[in-house]
Amino acid sequence: MIEYFLPILITVLLIGFSIGKPYWKEHQRNKVKNRPFKKEWRKIIQNRMPYFRQMPTDLQLQLKQHIQVFLSEKSFVGCNGVKITDEIRITVAAQACLLLLNRKTDYYPKLKTILVYPRAFIKEQQTINADGVQHTQKTALAGESWDYGKVVLSWQDTLDGAEIPDDGRNVVIHEFAHQLDQENGKANGAPILGKRQSYQCWSAVFSAQFEQLKMLANTGSPSLFDYYGATNPAEFFAVASEVFFEQSKQFYQQYPKLYRQIQQYYHVDPLHW
Ligand SMILES: [Zn+2]
């Protein structure tokens, strides 16, 4: 009898666990959100995110709650001598959570760890040239988003990005936009859209602007978007996200269709902050 009973019991427990897990997670997150938000943390946000005070109060509250969940679920690791402080954790979390406002979110589910380097870090990549000879290429990076588990950031670049909130450059927004894009596989400039948004429309508007940026980059013409966005659609999405949050006015004036697509995606409208 036991040989029948045991597998049934295990199956029932497994089903119960998989059904109950999301509710348990939600319950835990609500508990974390309801904890009092430290005054020192609020000061760090105000210092590092100048437009925080201009945001509608319900978004300010949401942001603080998201930061609490983010900090309770992600770990920070200092590299090359960086000592992780609240200043680092809050500055990164606040900008990362800016991308999660006003919608259902699972808080970058694949991400476990944020590695923080003092300044731009060197990445070595093996490349093979036309003659088939292997080379080691060294590139200095301000940030990097892995498909699974990690975001790497330069603290100096993070500070620079936060300090000037209207220059359209923000490494944290950039790397976390990649994380969102990576939720449905490799980053490709097509993140998971909300129910009311059409992939067809996204793709048409997005591709047209991407092609235009490639052309501007090729001819060296002035562009609101950094030429780096012309590298591939994934980089274009990340660069457009930086400009959306930091130069919303210019973005809307120059590219209203793309602005509306990205605004629908992020469910916020920084034009009115
Ligand atoms: Zn990138």
PDB file of C-alpha atoms and ligand atoms in Angstrom:
ATOM      1  CA  MET A   1       0.000   0.000   0.000  1.00  0.00           C
ATOM      2  CA  ILE A   2       2.785   2.393   0.996  1.00  0.00           C
ATOM      3  CA  GLU A   3       4.362   2.067  -2.485  1.00  0.00           C
ATOM      4  CA  TYR A   4       1.195   3.702  -3.938  1.00  0.00           C
ATOM      5  CA  PHE A   5       0.628   6.159  -1.129  1.00  0.00           C
ATOM      6  CA  LEU A   6       4.118   7.685  -1.080  1.00  0.00           C
ATOM      7  CA  PRO A   7       4.285   8.800  -4.753  1.00  0.00           C
ATOM      8  CA  ILE A   8       0.760  10.271  -4.444  1.00  0.00           C
ATOM      9  CA  LEU A   9       1.754  12.158  -1.304  1.00  0.00           C
ATOM     10  CA  ILE A  10       4.919  13.490  -2.960  1.00  0.00           C
ATOM     11  CA  THR A  11       2.940  14.583  -6.051  1.00  0.00           C
ATOM     12  CA  VAL A  12       0.335  16.347  -3.898  1.00  0.00           C
ATOM     13  CA  LEU A  13       3.069  18.100  -1.911  1.00  0.00           C
ATOM     14  CA  LEU A  14       4.876  19.191  -5.078  1.00  0.00           C
ATOM     15  CA  ILE A  15       1.660  20.545  -6.613  1.00  0.00           C
ATOM     16  CA  GLY A  16       0.824  22.309  -3.345  1.00  0.00           C
ATOM     17  CA  PHE A  17       4.318  23.807  -3.234  1.00  0.00           C
ATOM     18  CA  SER A  18       4.217  25.077  -6.809  1.00  0.00           C
ATOM     19  CA  ILE A  19       0.731  26.580  -6.351  1.00  0.00           C
ATOM     20  CA  GLY A  20       1.550  28.085  -2.974  1.00  0.00           C
ATOM     21  CA  LYS A  21       4.989  29.454  -3.819  1.00  0.00           C
ATOM     22  CA  PRO A  22       3.864  32.615  -5.682  1.00  0.00           C
ATOM     23  CA  TYR A  23       1.407  33.453  -2.872  1.00  0.00           C
ATOM     24  CA  TRP A  24       4.104  32.914  -0.265  1.00  0.00           C
ATOM     25  CA  LYS A  25       6.498  35.126  -2.234  1.00  0.00           C
ATOM     26  CA  GLU A  26       3.831  37.824  -2.558  1.00  0.00           C
ATOM     27  CA  HIS A  27       3.112  37.609   1.168  1.00  0.00           C
ATOM     28  CA  GLN A  28       6.819  37.960   2.033  1.00  0.00           C
ATOM     29  CA  ARG A  29       7.195  40.910  -0.335  1.00  0.00           C
ATOM     30  CA  ASN A  30       4.192  42.687   1.189  1.00  0.00           C
ATOM     31  CA  LYS A  31       5.731  42.270   4.628  1.00  0.00           C
ATOM     32  CA  VAL A  32       9.006  43.797   3.410  1.00  0.00           C
ATOM     33  CA  LYS A  33       7.154  46.684   1.711  1.00  0.00           C
ATOM     34  CA  ASN A  34       5.384  47.564   4.943  1.00  0.00           C
ATOM     35  CA  ARG A  35       8.569  47.957   6.934  1.00  0.00           C
ATOM     36  CA  PRO A  36       9.375  51.570   7.819  1.00  0.00           C
ATOM     37  CA  PHE A  37      11.643  53.198   5.238  1.00  0.00           C
ATOM     38  CA  LYS A  38      14.815  54.541   6.857  1.00  0.00           C
ATOM     39  CA  LYS A  39      15.259  58.331   6.830  1.00  0.00           C
ATOM     40  CA  GLU A  40      18.909  57.968   5.764  1.00  0.00           C
ATOM     41  CA  TRP A  41      17.782  55.935   2.752  1.00  0.00           C
ATOM     42  CA  ARG A  42      15.319  58.636   1.760  1.00  0.00           C
ATOM     43  CA  LYS A  43      18.130  61.208   1.935  1.00  0.00           C
ATOM     44  CA  ILE A  44      20.301  59.077  -0.345  1.00  0.00           C
ATOM     45  CA  ILE A  45      17.485  58.857  -2.906  1.00  0.00           C
ATOM     46  CA  GLN A  46      16.936  62.614  -2.779  1.00  0.00           C
ATOM     47  CA  ASN A  47      20.664  63.217  -3.268  1.00  0.00           C
ATOM     48  CA  ARG A  48      21.180  60.683  -6.000  1.00  0.00           C
ATOM     49  CA  MET A  49      17.886  61.002  -7.832  1.00  0.00           C
ATOM     50  CA  PRO A  50      17.116  64.716  -8.144  1.00  0.00           C
ATOM     51  CA  TYR A  51      13.774  64.169  -9.897  1.00  0.00           C
ATOM     52  CA  PHE A  52      12.487  61.978  -7.045  1.00  0.00           C
ATOM     53  CA  ARG A  53      10.820  64.970  -5.362  1.00  0.00           C
ATOM     54  CA  GLN A  54       9.056  65.878  -8.618  1.00  0.00           C
ATOM     55  CA  MET A  55       7.590  62.426  -9.075  1.00  0.00           C
ATOM     56  CA  PRO A  56       3.919  61.978  -8.086  1.00  0.00           C
ATOM     57  CA  THR A  57       3.685  60.917  -4.439  1.00  0.00           C
ATOM     58  CA  ASP A  58       2.171  57.521  -5.252  1.00  0.00           C
ATOM     59  CA  LEU A  59       5.196  56.773  -7.454  1.00  0.00           C
ATOM     60  CA  GLN A  60       7.565  57.902  -4.705  1.00  0.00           C
ATOM     61  CA  LEU A  61       5.896  55.459  -2.336  1.00  0.00           C
ATOM     62  CA  GLN A  62       5.970  52.657  -4.898  1.00  0.00           C
ATOM     63  CA  LEU A  63       9.634  53.304  -5.559  1.00  0.00           C
ATOM     64  CA  LYS A  64      10.515  53.096  -1.862  1.00  0.00           C
ATOM     65  CA  GLN A  65       8.582  49.834  -1.509  1.00  0.00           C
ATOM     66  CA  HIS A  66      10.255  48.366  -4.591  1.00  0.00           C
ATOM     67  CA  ILE A  67      13.659  49.356  -3.209  1.00  0.00           C
ATOM     68  CA  GLN A  68      12.902  47.460   0.012  1.00  0.00           C
ATOM     69  CA  VAL A  69      11.977  44.286  -1.893  1.00  0.00           C
ATOM     70  CA  PHE A  70      14.950  44.663  -4.243  1.00  0.00           C
ATOM     71  CA  LEU A  71      17.383  45.001  -1.337  1.00  0.00           C
ATOM     72  CA  SER A  72      15.877  42.015   0.476  1.00  0.00           C
ATOM     73  CA  GLU A  73      16.229  39.740  -2.574  1.00  0.00           C
ATOM     74  CA  LYS A  74      19.451  40.793  -4.314  1.00  0.00           C
ATOM     75  CA  SER A  75      22.954  40.678  -2.952  1.00  0.00           C
ATOM     76  CA  PHE A  76      25.696  43.213  -3.610  1.00  0.00           C
ATOM     77  CA  VAL A  77      29.339  42.224  -3.900  1.00  0.00           C
ATOM     78  CA  GLY A  78      32.153  44.766  -3.893  1.00  0.00           C
ATOM     79  CA  CYS A  79      35.041  43.997  -6.246  1.00  0.00           C
ATOM     80  CA  ASN A  80      38.614  45.371  -6.406  1.00  0.00           C
ATOM     81  CA  GLY A  81      38.379  46.936  -2.970  1.00  0.00           C
ATOM     82  CA  VAL A  82      34.833  48.349  -3.081  1.00  0.00           C
ATOM     83  CA  LYS A  83      33.131  48.186   0.308  1.00  0.00           C
ATOM     84  CA  ILE A  84      29.371  47.880  -0.114  1.00  0.00           C
ATOM     85  CA  THR A  85      27.547  50.665   1.746  1.00  0.00           C
ATOM     86  CA  ASP A  86      23.915  51.813   1.942  1.00  0.00           C
ATOM     87  CA  GLU A  87      24.934  54.656  -0.384  1.00  0.00           C
ATOM     88  CA  ILE A  88      25.809  52.101  -3.067  1.00  0.00           C
ATOM     89  CA  ARG A  89      22.855  49.793  -2.419  1.00  0.00           C
ATOM     90  CA  ILE A  90      20.227  52.546  -2.391  1.00  0.00           C
ATOM     91  CA  THR A  91      21.672  54.462  -5.358  1.00  0.00           C
ATOM     92  CA  VAL A  92      21.653  51.342  -7.504  1.00  0.00           C
ATOM     93  CA  ALA A  93      18.330  49.984  -6.223  1.00  0.00           C
ATOM     94  CA  ALA A  94      16.503  53.315  -6.694  1.00  0.00           C
ATOM     95  CA  GLN A  95      17.486  53.602 -10.334  1.00  0.00           C
ATOM     96  CA  ALA A  96      16.923  49.920 -11.045  1.00  0.00           C
ATOM     97  CA  CYS A  97      13.443  50.061  -9.478  1.00  0.00           C
ATOM     98  CA  LEU A  98      12.513  53.165 -11.476  1.00  0.00           C
ATOM     99  CA  LEU A  99      11.971  50.739 -14.366  1.00  0.00           C
ATOM    100  CA  LEU A 100       9.452  48.665 -12.381  1.00  0.00           C
ATOM    101  CA  LEU A 101       6.901  51.318 -11.397  1.00  0.00           C
ATOM    102  CA  ASN A 102       3.164  51.029 -12.043  1.00  0.00           C
ATOM    103  CA  ARG A 103       3.111  47.429 -13.159  1.00  0.00           C
ATOM    104  CA  LYS A 104       3.164  43.847 -12.031  1.00  0.00           C
ATOM    105  CA  THR A 105       6.764  42.861 -11.575  1.00  0.00           C
ATOM    106  CA  ASP A 106       8.760  39.897 -10.409  1.00  0.00           C
ATOM    107  CA  TYR A 107      11.774  42.100  -9.567  1.00  0.00           C
ATOM    108  CA  TYR A 108      14.302  40.979 -12.185  1.00  0.00           C
ATOM    109  CA  PRO A 109      13.685  37.297 -11.424  1.00  0.00           C
ATOM    110  CA  LYS A 110      16.894  35.971 -12.979  1.00  0.00           C
ATOM    111  CA  LEU A 111      19.098  38.470 -11.170  1.00  0.00           C
ATOM    112  CA  LYS A 112      20.773  37.394  -7.934  1.00  0.00           C
ATOM    113  CA  THR A 113      23.904  39.512  -7.547  1.00  0.00           C
ATOM    114  CA  ILE A 114      25.107  43.012  -8.388  1.00  0.00           C
ATOM    115  CA  LEU A 115      28.888  43.227  -8.623  1.00  0.00           C
ATOM    116  CA  VAL A 116      30.277  46.712  -8.037  1.00  0.00           C
ATOM    117  CA  TYR A 117      33.734  47.782  -9.243  1.00  0.00           C
ATOM    118  CA  PRO A 118      35.328  51.097  -8.232  1.00  0.00           C
ATOM    119  CA  ARG A 119      35.526  52.325 -11.825  1.00  0.00           C
ATOM    120  CA  ALA A 120      35.303  51.010 -15.401  1.00  0.00           C
ATOM    121  CA  PHE A 121      36.395  47.377 -15.395  1.00  0.00           C
ATOM    122  CA  ILE A 122      38.331  45.491 -18.013  1.00  0.00           C
ATOM    123  CA  LYS A 123      36.688  42.618 -19.813  1.00  0.00           C
ATOM    124  CA  GLU A 124      38.817  40.187 -21.790  1.00  0.00           C
ATOM    125  CA  GLN A 125      37.247  38.540 -24.806  1.00  0.00           C
ATOM    126  CA  GLN A 126      38.724  35.987 -27.152  1.00  0.00           C
ATOM    127  CA  THR A 127      38.237  36.968 -30.795  1.00  0.00           C
ATOM    128  CA  ILE A 128      39.375  35.268 -33.985  1.00  0.00           C
ATOM    129  CA  ASN A 129      40.542  37.493 -36.844  1.00  0.00           C
ATOM    130  CA  ALA A 130      40.137  36.894 -40.598  1.00  0.00           C
ATOM    131  CA  ASP A 131      43.339  34.781 -40.671  1.00  0.00           C
ATOM    132  CA  GLY A 132      41.940  32.474 -37.995  1.00  0.00           C
ATOM    133  CA  VAL A 133      44.363  33.763 -35.339  1.00  0.00           C
ATOM    134  CA  GLN A 134      42.948  34.053 -31.839  1.00  0.00           C
ATOM    135  CA  HIS A 135      43.384  37.381 -30.033  1.00  0.00           C
ATOM    136  CA  THR A 136      42.589  38.586 -26.554  1.00  0.00           C
ATOM    137  CA  GLN A 137      40.643  41.810 -26.781  1.00  0.00           C
ATOM    138  CA  LYS A 138      40.433  44.013 -23.704  1.00  0.00           C
ATOM    139  CA  THR A 139      37.502  46.404 -23.342  1.00  0.00           C
ATOM    140  CA  ALA A 140      36.789  48.873 -20.521  1.00  0.00           C
ATOM    141  CA  LEU A 141      33.140  48.630 -19.479  1.00  0.00           C
ATOM    142  CA  ALA A 142      30.981  50.855 -17.255  1.00  0.00           C
ATOM    143  CA  GLY A 143      28.458  48.064 -16.806  1.00  0.00           C
ATOM    144  CA  GLU A 144      27.373  44.678 -17.994  1.00  0.00           C
ATOM    145  CA  SER A 145      24.156  42.668 -17.747  1.00  0.00           C
ATOM    146  CA  TRP A 146      24.385  38.878 -17.809  1.00  0.00           C
ATOM    147  CA  ASP A 147      21.575  36.662 -19.100  1.00  0.00           C
ATOM    148  CA  TYR A 148      21.531  34.836 -15.790  1.00  0.00           C
ATOM    149  CA  GLY A 149      22.231  36.047 -12.311  1.00  0.00           C
ATOM    150  CA  LYS A 150      24.461  39.090 -12.539  1.00  0.00           C
ATOM    151  CA  VAL A 151      24.696  42.781 -13.272  1.00  0.00           C
ATOM    152  CA  VAL A 152      28.162  44.345 -13.098  1.00  0.00           C
ATOM    153  CA  LEU A 153      28.519  48.093 -12.465  1.00  0.00           C
ATOM    154  CA  SER A 154      31.289  50.649 -12.166  1.00  0.00           C
ATOM    155  CA  TRP A 155      30.552  52.765  -9.096  1.00  0.00           C
ATOM    156  CA  GLN A 156      32.249  55.821 -10.603  1.00  0.00           C
ATOM    157  CA  ASP A 157      30.067  55.567 -13.719  1.00  0.00           C
ATOM    158  CA  THR A 158      26.998  54.918 -11.574  1.00  0.00           C
ATOM    159  CA  LEU A 159      27.706  58.158  -9.678  1.00  0.00           C
ATOM    160  CA  ASP A 160      28.362  60.088 -12.896  1.00  0.00           C
ATOM    161  CA  GLY A 161      25.092  58.789 -14.360  1.00  0.00           C
ATOM    162  CA  ALA A 162      23.142  59.788 -11.251  1.00  0.00           C
ATOM    163  CA  GLU A 163      24.803  63.175 -10.848  1.00  0.00           C
ATOM    164  CA  ILE A 164      23.637  64.604 -14.156  1.00  0.00           C
ATOM    165  CA  PRO A 165      20.021  63.492 -14.412  1.00  0.00           C
ATOM    166  CA  ASP A 166      19.318  65.103 -17.772  1.00  0.00           C
ATOM    167  CA  ASP A 167      22.190  64.055 -20.024  1.00  0.00           C
ATOM    168  CA  GLY A 168      20.534  60.834 -21.236  1.00  0.00           C
ATOM    169  CA  ARG A 169      23.323  58.682 -19.819  1.00  0.00           C
ATOM    170  CA  ASN A 170      22.731  56.379 -16.917  1.00  0.00           C
ATOM    171  CA  VAL A 171      24.538  53.069 -16.657  1.00  0.00           C
ATOM    172  CA  VAL A 172      22.122  51.595 -14.082  1.00  0.00           C
ATOM    173  CA  ILE A 173      19.053  52.317 -16.213  1.00  0.00           C
ATOM    174  CA  HIS A 174      20.972  50.920 -19.202  1.00  0.00           C
ATOM    175  CA  GLU A 175      21.949  47.614 -17.599  1.00  0.00           C
ATOM    176  CA  PHE A 176      18.584  47.029 -15.929  1.00  0.00           C
ATOM    177  CA  ALA A 177      16.779  47.728 -19.212  1.00  0.00           C
ATOM    178  CA  HIS A 178      18.892  44.838 -20.551  1.00  0.00           C
ATOM    179  CA  GLN A 179      17.705  42.718 -17.597  1.00  0.00           C
ATOM    180  CA  LEU A 180      14.075  43.403 -18.559  1.00  0.00           C
ATOM    181  CA  ASP A 181      14.869  42.605 -22.180  1.00  0.00           C
ATOM    182  CA  GLN A 182      16.527  39.354 -21.034  1.00  0.00           C
ATOM    183  CA  GLU A 183      13.413  38.147 -19.172  1.00  0.00           C
ATOM    184  CA  ASN A 184      12.245  36.329 -22.313  1.00  0.00           C
ATOM    185  CA  GLY A 185      15.626  35.039 -23.494  1.00  0.00           C
ATOM    186  CA  LYS A 186      18.602  36.844 -24.992  1.00  0.00           C
ATOM    187  CA  ALA A 187      18.385  40.635 -25.116  1.00  0.00           C
ATOM    188  CA  ASN A 188      17.025  41.649 -28.540  1.00  0.00           C
ATOM    189  CA  GLY A 189      15.203  44.941 -28.059  1.00  0.00           C
ATOM    190  CA  ALA A 190      11.846  43.181 -27.678  1.00  0.00           C
ATOM    191  CA  PRO A 191      10.983  42.913 -23.976  1.00  0.00           C
ATOM    192  CA  ILE A 192       7.750  41.325 -22.728  1.00  0.00           C
ATOM    193  CA  LEU A 193       5.023  43.869 -23.520  1.00  0.00           C
ATOM    194  CA  GLY A 194       1.844  44.445 -21.531  1.00  0.00           C
ATOM    195  CA  LYS A 195      -1.467  42.961 -22.716  1.00  0.00           C
ATOM    196  CA  ARG A 196      -2.634  46.213 -24.271  1.00  0.00           C
ATOM    197  CA  GLN A 197       0.527  46.794 -26.270  1.00  0.00           C
ATOM    198  CA  SER A 198       1.018  45.345 -29.740  1.00  0.00           C
ATOM    199  CA  TYR A 199       4.291  43.628 -30.649  1.00  0.00           C
ATOM    200  CA  GLN A 200       3.649  44.495 -34.280  1.00  0.00           C
ATOM    201  CA  CYS A 201       3.415  48.173 -33.522  1.00  0.00           C
ATOM    202  CA  TRP A 202       6.437  48.056 -31.182  1.00  0.00           C
ATOM    203  CA  SER A 203       8.508  46.327 -33.812  1.00  0.00           C
ATOM    204  CA  ALA A 204       7.522  48.736 -36.625  1.00  0.00           C
ATOM    205  CA  VAL A 205       8.228  51.924 -34.648  1.00  0.00           C
ATOM    206  CA  PHE A 206      11.322  50.543 -32.921  1.00  0.00           C
ATOM    207  CA  SER A 207      12.929  49.182 -36.126  1.00  0.00           C
ATOM    208  CA  ALA A 208      12.357  52.441 -38.035  1.00  0.00           C
ATOM    209  CA  GLN A 209      14.123  54.491 -35.330  1.00  0.00           C
ATOM    210  CA  PHE A 210      16.891  51.917 -34.985  1.00  0.00           C
ATOM    211  CA  GLU A 211      17.590  52.086 -38.718  1.00  0.00           C
ATOM    212  CA  GLN A 212      17.588  55.874 -38.538  1.00  0.00           C
ATOM    213  CA  LEU A 213      20.108  55.850 -35.694  1.00  0.00           C
ATOM    214  CA  LYS A 214      22.367  53.501 -37.676  1.00  0.00           C
ATOM    215  CA  MET A 215      22.256  55.963 -40.549  1.00  0.00           C
ATOM    216  CA  LEU A 216      23.030  58.950 -38.280  1.00  0.00           C
ATOM    217  CA  ALA A 217      25.905  57.012 -36.713  1.00  0.00           C
ATOM    218  CA  ASN A 218      27.313  56.060 -40.119  1.00  0.00           C
ATOM    219  CA  THR A 219      27.281  59.651 -41.321  1.00  0.00           C
ATOM    220  CA  GLY A 220      28.362  61.148 -37.989  1.00  0.00           C
ATOM    221  CA  SER A 221      25.199  63.297 -37.822  1.00  0.00           C
ATOM    222  CA  PRO A 222      23.977  64.679 -34.488  1.00  0.00           C
ATOM    223  CA  SER A 223      21.658  62.381 -32.596  1.00  0.00           C
ATOM    224  CA  LEU A 224      19.715  62.477 -29.339  1.00  0.00           C
ATOM    225  CA  PHE A 225      20.569  58.804 -28.877  1.00  0.00           C
ATOM    226  CA  ASP A 226      24.159  57.785 -28.283  1.00  0.00           C
ATOM    227  CA  TYR A 227      25.620  56.071 -31.355  1.00  0.00           C
ATOM    228  CA  TYR A 228      26.263  53.059 -29.155  1.00  0.00           C
ATOM    229  CA  GLY A 229      22.538  52.347 -29.535  1.00  0.00           C
ATOM    230  CA  ALA A 230      23.189  51.600 -33.215  1.00  0.00           C
ATOM    231  CA  THR A 231      25.250  48.510 -32.220  1.00  0.00           C
ATOM    232  CA  ASN A 232      22.181  46.240 -32.194  1.00  0.00           C
ATOM    233  CA  PRO A 233      18.476  46.381 -31.204  1.00  0.00           C
ATOM    234  CA  ALA A 234      19.243  45.336 -27.601  1.00  0.00           C
ATOM    235  CA  GLU A 235      21.613  48.290 -27.155  1.00  0.00           C
ATOM    236  CA  PHE A 236      19.110  50.591 -28.824  1.00  0.00           C
ATOM    237  CA  PHE A 237      16.436  49.598 -26.297  1.00  0.00           C
ATOM    238  CA  ALA A 238      18.846  50.189 -23.390  1.00  0.00           C
ATOM    239  CA  VAL A 239      20.030  53.560 -24.762  1.00  0.00           C
ATOM    240  CA  ALA A 240      16.438  54.650 -25.538  1.00  0.00           C
ATOM    241  CA  SER A 241      15.480  53.751 -21.942  1.00  0.00           C
ATOM    242  CA  GLU A 242      18.228  56.037 -20.595  1.00  0.00           C
ATOM    243  CA  VAL A 243      17.005  58.919 -22.774  1.00  0.00           C
ATOM    244  CA  PHE A 244      13.356  58.200 -21.903  1.00  0.00           C
ATOM    245  CA  PHE A 245      13.971  58.743 -18.193  1.00  0.00           C
ATOM    246  CA  GLU A 246      16.582  61.487 -18.464  1.00  0.00           C
ATOM    247  CA  GLN A 247      15.618  63.549 -21.526  1.00  0.00           C
ATOM    248  CA  SER A 248      11.925  62.854 -21.881  1.00  0.00           C
ATOM    249  CA  LYS A 249      11.100  66.274 -23.325  1.00  0.00           C
ATOM    250  CA  GLN A 250      13.615  66.102 -26.194  1.00  0.00           C
ATOM    251  CA  PHE A 251      12.715  62.440 -26.756  1.00  0.00           C
ATOM    252  CA  TYR A 252       9.011  63.222 -27.085  1.00  0.00           C
ATOM    253  CA  GLN A 253       9.614  66.249 -29.328  1.00  0.00           C
ATOM    254  CA  GLN A 254      11.918  64.399 -31.709  1.00  0.00           C
ATOM    255  CA  TYR A 255      10.483  60.879 -31.692  1.00  0.00           C
ATOM    256  CA  PRO A 256       6.875  61.010 -30.406  1.00  0.00           C
ATOM    257  CA  LYS A 257       5.914  57.571 -31.748  1.00  0.00           C
ATOM    258  CA  LEU A 258       8.837  55.804 -30.110  1.00  0.00           C
ATOM    259  CA  TYR A 259       8.331  57.839 -26.942  1.00  0.00           C
ATOM    260  CA  ARG A 260       4.708  56.645 -26.726  1.00  0.00           C
ATOM    261  CA  GLN A 261       5.735  53.009 -27.256  1.00  0.00           C
ATOM    262  CA  ILE A 262       8.340  53.193 -24.504  1.00  0.00           C
ATOM    263  CA  GLN A 263       5.976  55.152 -22.261  1.00  0.00           C
ATOM    264  CA  GLN A 264       3.344  52.415 -22.668  1.00  0.00           C
ATOM    265  CA  TYR A 265       5.991  49.836 -21.876  1.00  0.00           C
ATOM    266  CA  TYR A 266       7.254  51.533 -18.699  1.00  0.00           C
ATOM    267  CA  HIS A 267       3.774  52.678 -17.595  1.00  0.00           C
ATOM    268  CA  VAL A 268       5.107  56.067 -16.489  1.00  0.00           C
ATOM    269  CA  ASP A 269       5.409  59.432 -18.186  1.00  0.00           C
ATOM    270  CA  PRO A 270       8.540  61.329 -17.085  1.00  0.00           C
ATOM    271  CA  LEU A 271       7.410  64.247 -19.308  1.00  0.00           C
ATOM    272  CA  HIS A 272       5.162  65.311 -16.445  1.00  0.00           C
ATOM    273  CA  TRP A 273       7.632  64.914 -13.569  1.00  0.00           C
TER     274      TRP A 273
HETATM  275 ZN    ZN B   1      24.349  47.607 -23.226  1.00  0.00          ZN
END
